[in-house]
Tab-separated table of C-alpha atoms in Angstrom:
chain	number	residue	atom	x	y	z
A	1	MET	CA	51.800	-24.624	135.610
A	2	GLY	CA	53.974	-24.219	132.542
A	3	SER	CA	51.502	-25.640	130.008
A	4	SER	CA	47.873	-24.970	129.196
A	5	TYR	CA	47.032	-28.590	130.024
A	6	THR	CA	48.580	-28.273	133.490
A	7	ARG	CA	46.593	-25.084	134.112
A	8	LYS	CA	43.397	-26.780	132.957
A	9	VAL	CA	43.960	-29.666	135.366
A	10	LEU	CA	44.761	-27.274	138.215
A	11	VAL	CA	41.651	-25.165	137.683
A	12	ALA	CA	39.453	-28.263	137.359
A	13	SER	CA	40.788	-29.647	140.647
A	14	ILE	CA	39.644	-26.587	142.608
A	15	LYS	CA	36.138	-27.155	143.962
A	16	THR	CA	35.490	-24.510	146.624
A	17	ARG	CA	35.844	-20.737	146.864
A	18	GLU	CA	38.110	-21.167	149.887
A	19	SER	CA	40.574	-23.341	147.993
A	20	ALA	CA	40.306	-21.032	144.987
A	21	GLN	CA	41.217	-18.029	147.149
A	22	ALA	CA	44.168	-19.916	148.633
A	23	ALA	CA	45.387	-20.870	145.154
A	24	LEU	CA	45.066	-17.285	143.914
A	25	ASN	CA	47.027	-15.935	146.869
A	26	LEU	CA	49.772	-18.525	146.372
A	27	LEU	CA	50.060	-17.824	142.652
A	28	GLN	CA	50.132	-14.084	143.324
A	29	LYS	CA	53.081	-14.552	145.699
A	30	ALA	CA	54.868	-16.644	143.071
A	31	LEU	CA	54.797	-13.685	140.684
A	32	TYR	CA	57.182	-11.788	142.957
A	33	ILE	CA	59.857	-14.502	143.102
A	34	GLU	CA	63.062	-12.879	141.927
A	35	GLY	CA	64.366	-14.163	138.611
A	36	ILE	CA	61.188	-15.980	137.614
A	37	PRO	CA	61.238	-16.712	133.827
A	38	SER	CA	58.878	-14.554	131.779
A	39	THR	CA	57.234	-17.610	130.199
A	40	LEU	CA	56.376	-19.019	133.625
A	41	LYS	CA	55.187	-15.600	134.750
A	42	HIS	CA	52.752	-15.376	131.836
A	43	SER	CA	51.547	-18.901	132.585
A	44	ILE	CA	50.902	-17.986	136.229
A	45	HIS	CA	48.937	-14.935	135.123
A	46	ALA	CA	46.853	-17.106	132.821
A	47	GLY	CA	46.129	-19.466	135.717
A	48	ILE	CA	45.131	-16.577	137.974
A	49	ASN	CA	42.783	-15.219	135.323
A	50	GLN	CA	41.149	-18.620	134.795
A	51	ILE	CA	40.595	-19.206	138.511
A	52	SER	CA	39.371	-15.632	138.990
A	53	SER	CA	36.841	-16.017	136.171
A	54	LYS	CA	35.588	-19.392	137.408
A	55	PHE	CA	35.005	-18.304	141.013
A	56	ASP	CA	34.581	-14.521	140.596
A	57	LEU	CA	37.491	-13.885	142.961
A	58	SER	CA	40.683	-11.834	142.944
A	59	PRO	CA	44.006	-12.417	144.703
A	60	GLU	CA	44.057	-10.817	148.136
A	61	ILE	CA	46.464	-7.932	148.330
A	62	PRO	CA	48.731	-7.617	151.375
A	63	VAL	CA	47.309	-5.948	154.480
A	64	LEU	CA	50.101	-4.175	156.320
A	65	ARG	CA	50.246	-4.213	160.122
A	66	ASN	CA	52.049	-2.261	162.837
A	67	MET	CA	52.072	0.972	160.879
A	68	ILE	CA	53.118	4.146	162.681
A	69	LEU	CA	51.236	7.094	161.207
A	70	GLY	CA	52.946	10.425	160.885
A	71	CYS	CA	51.337	13.672	159.821
A	72	GLN	CA	48.812	14.199	157.064
A	73	THR	CA	50.509	15.908	154.138
A	74	THR	CA	49.067	18.624	151.963
A	75	GLY	CA	49.821	20.464	148.769
A	76	SER	CA	52.602	19.380	146.446
A	77	THR	CA	54.297	17.379	149.208
A	78	ALA	CA	51.385	14.951	148.965
A	79	PRO	CA	52.033	13.495	145.504
A	80	GLY	CA	49.149	11.889	143.691
A	81	THR	CA	45.447	12.638	143.767
A	82	PHE	CA	43.726	9.638	145.364
A	83	GLY	CA	42.145	10.954	148.549
A	84	ASP	CA	44.095	12.226	151.563
A	85	THR	CA	47.797	11.454	151.814
A	86	TRP	CA	49.620	10.482	155.009
A	87	LYS	CA	53.200	9.637	155.770
A	88	GLY	CA	53.689	6.396	157.682
A	89	LEU	CA	56.476	4.216	159.021
A	90	CYS	CA	56.655	0.419	158.988
A	91	ARG	CA	59.805	-1.457	160.062
A	92	ASP	CA	61.752	1.800	159.853
A	93	GLN	CA	60.728	2.300	156.227
A	94	PRO	CA	58.905	5.552	155.348
A	95	LEU	CA	55.708	4.915	153.417
A	96	CYS	CA	53.055	6.930	151.609
A	97	LEU	CA	49.403	6.168	152.459
A	98	LYS	CA	46.688	7.336	150.070
A	99	VAL	CA	43.515	7.218	152.133
A	100	ALA	CA	39.937	6.928	150.869
A	101	ARG	CA	36.873	7.007	153.126
A	102	VAL	CA	34.207	4.413	152.417
A	103	ASN	CA	30.712	4.425	153.867
A	104	GLN	CA	30.268	0.751	154.672
A	105	ALA	CA	32.062	-2.570	154.853
A	106	GLU	CA	30.687	-3.802	151.523
A	107	SER	CA	32.021	-0.681	149.792
A	108	ALA	CA	35.420	-1.315	151.329
A	109	ARG	CA	35.464	-4.882	150.041
A	110	ARG	CA	34.517	-3.767	146.540
A	111	LEU	CA	37.198	-1.102	146.486
A	112	ILE	CA	39.857	-3.567	147.643
A	113	ALA	CA	38.708	-6.111	145.049
A	114	GLU	CA	39.037	-3.508	142.305
A	115	CYS	CA	42.431	-2.519	143.651
A	116	ALA	CA	43.505	-6.173	143.532
A	117	LYS	CA	42.704	-6.315	139.824
A	118	LYS	CA	44.882	-3.273	139.150
A	119	VAL	CA	47.728	-4.661	141.219
A	120	LEU	CA	47.492	-7.975	139.381
A	121	ALA	CA	47.660	-6.226	136.020
A	122	LEU	CA	50.648	-4.112	137.053
A	123	SER	CA	52.479	-7.088	138.535
A	124	GLN	CA	53.165	-8.260	134.996
A	125	TYR	CA	55.581	-5.367	134.617
A	126	GLN	CA	58.749	-4.922	136.629
A	127	HIS	CA	59.624	-1.461	135.434
A	128	PRO	CA	61.904	0.885	137.377
A	129	SER	CA	59.717	3.829	136.388
A	130	ILE	CA	56.515	2.498	137.992
A	131	LEU	CA	56.051	3.300	141.683
A	132	PRO	CA	55.708	-0.059	143.512
A	133	PHE	CA	52.534	-0.998	145.368
A	134	TYR	CA	53.019	-2.521	148.829
A	135	GLY	CA	49.483	-3.309	149.996
A	136	THR	CA	46.614	-1.792	151.949
A	137	PHE	CA	46.199	-0.513	155.485
A	138	ARG	CA	43.131	0.293	157.582
A	139	LEU	CA	43.532	3.298	159.839
A	140	GLU	CA	43.223	2.306	163.492
A	141	GLY	CA	39.924	3.395	164.964
A	142	SER	CA	38.573	4.176	161.481
A	143	PRO	CA	37.875	0.863	159.743
A	144	GLU	CA	36.012	2.701	157.020
A	145	ARG	CA	39.233	4.413	155.943
A	146	ILE	CA	41.365	2.329	153.599
A	147	ALA	CA	44.875	3.334	152.583
A	148	ILE	CA	46.771	2.249	149.490
A	149	VAL	CA	50.424	1.979	150.517
A	150	THR	CA	53.418	2.874	148.338
A	151	PRO	CA	57.012	3.958	149.045
A	152	TRP	CA	57.528	7.502	150.291
A	153	MET	CA	59.430	9.608	147.772
A	154	PRO	CA	61.615	12.094	149.705
A	155	ASN	CA	62.284	14.260	146.642
A	156	SER	CA	58.551	14.768	146.016
A	157	THR	CA	57.315	15.613	142.517
A	158	ILE	CA	59.402	16.228	139.432
A	159	THR	CA	58.321	19.886	139.385
A	160	GLU	CA	59.492	20.531	142.952
A	161	TYR	CA	62.683	18.565	142.402
A	162	LEU	CA	63.675	20.558	139.328
A	163	GLY	CA	62.755	23.790	141.082
A	164	LEU	CA	65.316	22.996	143.790
A	165	SER	CA	67.850	21.353	141.452
A	166	GLN	CA	67.755	23.533	138.375
A	167	GLU	CA	71.047	22.175	137.012
A	168	THR	CA	69.712	18.606	136.891
A	169	PRO	CA	69.580	17.243	133.311
A	170	ARG	CA	65.928	16.964	132.324
A	171	LEU	CA	65.995	14.653	129.328
A	172	PRO	CA	66.989	11.519	131.331
A	173	LEU	CA	64.034	12.136	133.665
A	174	VAL	CA	61.678	12.558	130.717
A	175	ARG	CA	63.028	9.426	129.057
A	176	ALA	CA	62.288	7.351	132.175
A	177	PHE	CA	58.516	7.890	132.138
A	178	HIS	CA	58.160	8.519	128.385
A	179	THR	CA	59.232	4.962	127.587
A	180	LEU	CA	56.408	3.503	129.690
A	181	TRP	CA	54.036	4.317	126.839
A	182	ILE	CA	56.444	4.639	123.918
A	183	PRO	CA	59.235	2.089	124.487
A	184	GLU	CA	62.620	2.720	123.002
A	185	LYS	CA	63.630	0.460	120.146
A	186	TYR	CA	65.867	-1.815	122.189
A	187	SER	CA	64.230	-1.493	125.612
A	188	LYS	CA	64.071	-4.711	127.655
A	189	TYR	CA	60.901	-3.453	129.341
A	190	SER	CA	57.370	-3.676	127.990
A	191	SER	CA	54.679	-1.019	128.341
A	192	PRO	CA	51.928	-1.524	130.928
A	193	LEU	CA	48.452	-2.295	129.649
A	194	VAL	CA	46.917	-0.470	132.615
A	195	VAL	CA	45.729	3.010	131.692
A	196	HIS	CA	46.898	5.796	133.986
A	197	GLY	CA	44.167	8.261	133.109
A	198	ASN	CA	45.404	11.278	135.059
A	199	LEU	CA	49.021	11.790	134.099
A	200	ARG	CA	50.554	15.149	135.015
A	201	PRO	CA	53.721	16.356	136.786
A	202	THR	CA	52.246	15.812	140.274
A	203	ASN	CA	52.160	12.090	139.472
A	204	ILE	CA	55.809	11.961	138.387
A	205	LEU	CA	57.888	11.412	141.531
A	206	ILE	CA	61.636	11.461	142.121
A	207	THR	CA	63.304	8.626	144.005
A	208	SER	CA	66.119	9.032	146.520
A	209	ALA	CA	68.508	8.096	143.684
A	210	GLY	CA	67.229	10.985	141.560
A	211	SER	CA	65.325	8.938	138.965
A	212	ALA	CA	61.731	9.493	137.876
A	213	CYS	CA	58.820	7.115	138.468
A	214	VAL	CA	55.091	7.319	137.806
A	215	ALA	CA	52.613	7.126	140.693
A	216	ASP	CA	48.901	6.325	140.831
A	217	PHE	CA	48.820	3.808	137.974
A	218	GLY	CA	45.276	2.460	137.743
A	219	LEU	CA	43.913	4.755	140.467
A	220	SER	CA	41.935	6.792	137.955
A	221	SER	CA	39.541	3.875	137.484
A	222	LEU	CA	39.511	3.275	141.240
A	223	LYS	CA	38.207	6.815	141.632
A	224	ASP	CA	35.373	5.920	139.279
A	225	VAL	CA	34.553	2.945	141.494
A	226	ALA	CA	34.764	5.215	144.518
A	227	ASN	CA	32.354	7.705	142.988
A	228	LYS	CA	29.864	4.934	142.219
A	229	LEU	CA	30.125	3.823	145.838
A	230	GLN	CA	29.439	7.444	146.898
A	231	GLN	CA	32.735	7.776	148.692
A	232	ASP	CA	33.996	11.118	149.867
A	233	LEU	CA	37.238	11.361	147.902
A	234	GLN	CA	39.065	14.660	147.902
A	235	SER	CA	40.497	14.320	144.425
A	236	GLN	CA	40.341	15.770	140.958
A	237	SER	CA	39.198	12.638	139.206
A	238	ASP	CA	38.395	14.330	135.920
A	239	GLY	CA	41.965	15.465	135.273
A	240	ASN	CA	43.317	18.905	134.468
A	241	PRO	CA	42.638	20.132	130.900
A	242	ARG	CA	46.230	21.307	130.468
A	243	TRP	CA	47.357	17.666	130.254
A	244	LYS	CA	44.069	16.019	129.256
A	245	ALA	CA	43.496	14.592	125.767
A	246	PRO	CA	40.810	16.450	123.760
A	247	GLU	CA	38.796	13.273	123.079
A	248	LEU	CA	38.154	13.011	126.838
A	249	MET	CA	36.631	16.495	127.027
A	250	ASP	CA	33.528	15.801	124.924
A	251	GLU	CA	30.496	14.982	127.043
A	252	LEU	CA	28.599	11.857	125.999
A	253	ALA	CA	24.833	11.662	125.477
A	254	ASN	CA	24.311	10.168	128.938
A	255	GLY	CA	26.115	13.062	130.613
A	256	SER	CA	29.311	11.162	131.345
A	257	PHE	CA	32.727	11.571	129.749
A	258	PRO	CA	34.794	9.030	127.780
A	259	ALA	CA	37.073	6.738	129.752
A	260	PRO	CA	40.832	7.319	129.433
A	261	THR	CA	42.769	5.073	127.053
A	262	GLN	CA	46.386	4.282	126.287
A	263	GLU	CA	46.112	6.746	123.410
A	264	SER	CA	44.925	9.537	125.709
A	265	ASP	CA	47.812	8.664	128.041
A	266	VAL	CA	50.231	9.182	125.130
A	267	TYR	CA	48.806	12.681	124.649
A	268	SER	CA	49.294	13.458	128.334
A	269	VAL	CA	52.858	12.124	128.245
A	270	ALA	CA	53.704	14.629	125.514
A	271	LEU	CA	52.238	17.527	127.498
A	272	VAL	CA	54.182	16.507	130.607
A	273	MET	CA	57.341	16.271	128.470
A	274	TYR	CA	56.652	19.805	127.274
A	275	GLU	CA	56.392	21.162	130.802
A	276	ILE	CA	59.574	19.460	131.993
A	277	LEU	CA	61.725	20.383	128.986
A	278	VAL	CA	60.361	23.890	128.397
A	279	GLY	CA	60.079	24.714	132.093
A	280	ARG	CA	56.534	26.070	131.865
A	281	PRO	CA	53.112	24.385	132.061
A	282	PRO	CA	51.244	23.683	128.824
A	283	PHE	CA	49.312	26.752	127.684
A	284	TYR	CA	51.076	28.836	130.325
A	285	ASP	CA	49.908	31.975	128.518
A	286	ILE	CA	46.239	31.056	129.094
A	287	LYS	CA	45.081	31.967	132.592
A	288	HIS	CA	41.792	30.068	132.923
A	289	ASP	CA	41.366	26.311	132.495
A	290	SER	CA	38.008	26.826	130.776
A	291	SER	CA	39.788	28.771	128.046
A	292	VAL	CA	42.280	25.916	127.696
A	293	VAL	CA	39.406	23.477	127.083
A	294	ALA	CA	37.947	25.707	124.371
A	295	ARG	CA	41.256	26.109	122.553
A	296	VAL	CA	42.292	22.463	122.801
A	297	SER	CA	38.896	21.460	121.392
A	298	ARG	CA	39.613	23.731	118.417
A	299	GLY	CA	42.921	21.969	117.777
A	300	VAL	CA	45.268	24.432	119.488
A	301	ARG	CA	48.432	22.831	120.887
A	302	PRO	CA	51.478	24.203	122.754
A	303	THR	CA	53.709	26.419	120.665
A	304	LYS	CA	57.360	25.742	120.029
A	305	PRO	CA	59.762	28.010	121.940
A	306	PHE	CA	61.740	30.591	120.008
A	307	PRO	CA	65.141	29.438	118.667
A	308	ARG	CA	67.010	31.608	121.144
A	309	GLU	CA	65.086	29.954	123.997
A	310	LEU	CA	65.887	26.477	122.680
A	311	LEU	CA	69.591	27.113	123.270
A	312	ASP	CA	68.994	26.733	127.021
A	313	MET	CA	66.707	23.691	126.712
A	314	GLU	CA	67.282	19.970	126.177
A	315	LEU	CA	64.752	20.103	123.373
A	316	SER	CA	66.120	18.853	120.063
A	317	GLU	CA	64.144	18.833	116.830
A	318	GLN	CA	63.741	15.069	117.115
A	319	VAL	CA	62.306	15.264	120.629
A	320	TRP	CA	59.958	18.061	119.566
A	321	ASN	CA	58.721	15.882	116.693
A	322	ILE	CA	57.971	13.036	119.106
A	323	MET	CA	55.931	15.411	121.250
A	324	THR	CA	53.944	16.881	118.354
A	325	ARG	CA	53.208	13.443	116.889
A	326	SER	CA	51.933	12.350	120.291
A	327	TRP	CA	49.440	15.196	120.657
A	328	GLU	CA	48.260	15.590	117.043
A	329	GLY	CA	45.815	13.563	114.946
A	330	SER	CA	43.299	10.929	115.965
A	331	PRO	CA	43.832	8.814	119.098
A	332	SER	CA	45.223	5.879	117.086
A	333	GLN	CA	47.527	8.178	115.107
A	334	LYS	CA	49.026	9.528	118.324
A	335	THR	CA	50.330	6.111	119.281
A	336	ASP	CA	51.358	5.106	115.753
A	337	HIS	CA	53.211	8.357	115.074
A	338	ALA	CA	54.956	8.325	118.436
A	339	ARG	CA	56.056	4.709	118.084
A	340	GLY	CA	57.250	5.387	114.558
A	341	SER	CA	59.780	7.913	115.838
A	342	ARG	CA	60.640	6.238	119.152
A	343	GLU	CA	64.214	5.400	118.174
A	344	HIS	CA	65.006	9.130	118.311
A	345	ALA	CA	63.923	9.512	121.927
A	346	THR	CA	67.434	9.184	123.295
A	347	ASP	CA	69.262	11.208	120.659
């Protein structure tokens, strides 16, 4: 599997969809072998992509069994925005179940297939700041309800955590998720190619160890699939304008809105950084979201706190410059400017 010739021979030897599915599942499992060399990992991904393209298949994602469902959670204790959220238990491990209702079996299969593509893309990145994906689960007695299963984060969202632990240093938490899009100069981790599309503080969760991780990677596009399948998802799939890039707010000629990009994610990262470090939401002085949209479209951005306020914040001039470069200019300039100053992120 290590060379392109070996992959070519492997793909050519597969004749049926059944054997192709078995090969995809086996290769997918191989990606999670601890200590696998990065070169071999990339080769396995290439093989998966070739087989997937040839047979129009995706690796099957794990289907969890013997789940004990707890209560349905609401409000800020239900982090993320993909449908209803439940707390479950499997082998004594607490889990988070994001549940979407689908209308028919074919819709369920299409949603799971799309989910498999996102999981495959994210599996290229073993980053401590990305919330792991465990598999799917069908609610007993409700086969039309599919849950995406992730770890349960006992400390909830970053906003709630800091509200209860006000003495916690904020810059290390910001650095953890900031470097997903704007890697530090000497980081051993690479940035994910999967667009988040709905980044805000409710999607930044705190682990039991007190570190920050990002939830719902790739689920923004799954919501689009869900909407096309006419699913009843209780979510805010269009994002909140306080963290949403201005280029996503302009309606297209066909009545739709532009799809999120890595560049729009960079904008959102900066606005989330602002909220965490300043301690107030972006545009906190503007009451109505509709007014936020109007001002952002005119080029208005969050204002810098007064010098006397900065004394109590972990907001250096260098960090402020990273934030402003990430939310100003054209979409491509946001990424270029932010990457150009990334070495200052830890100062």
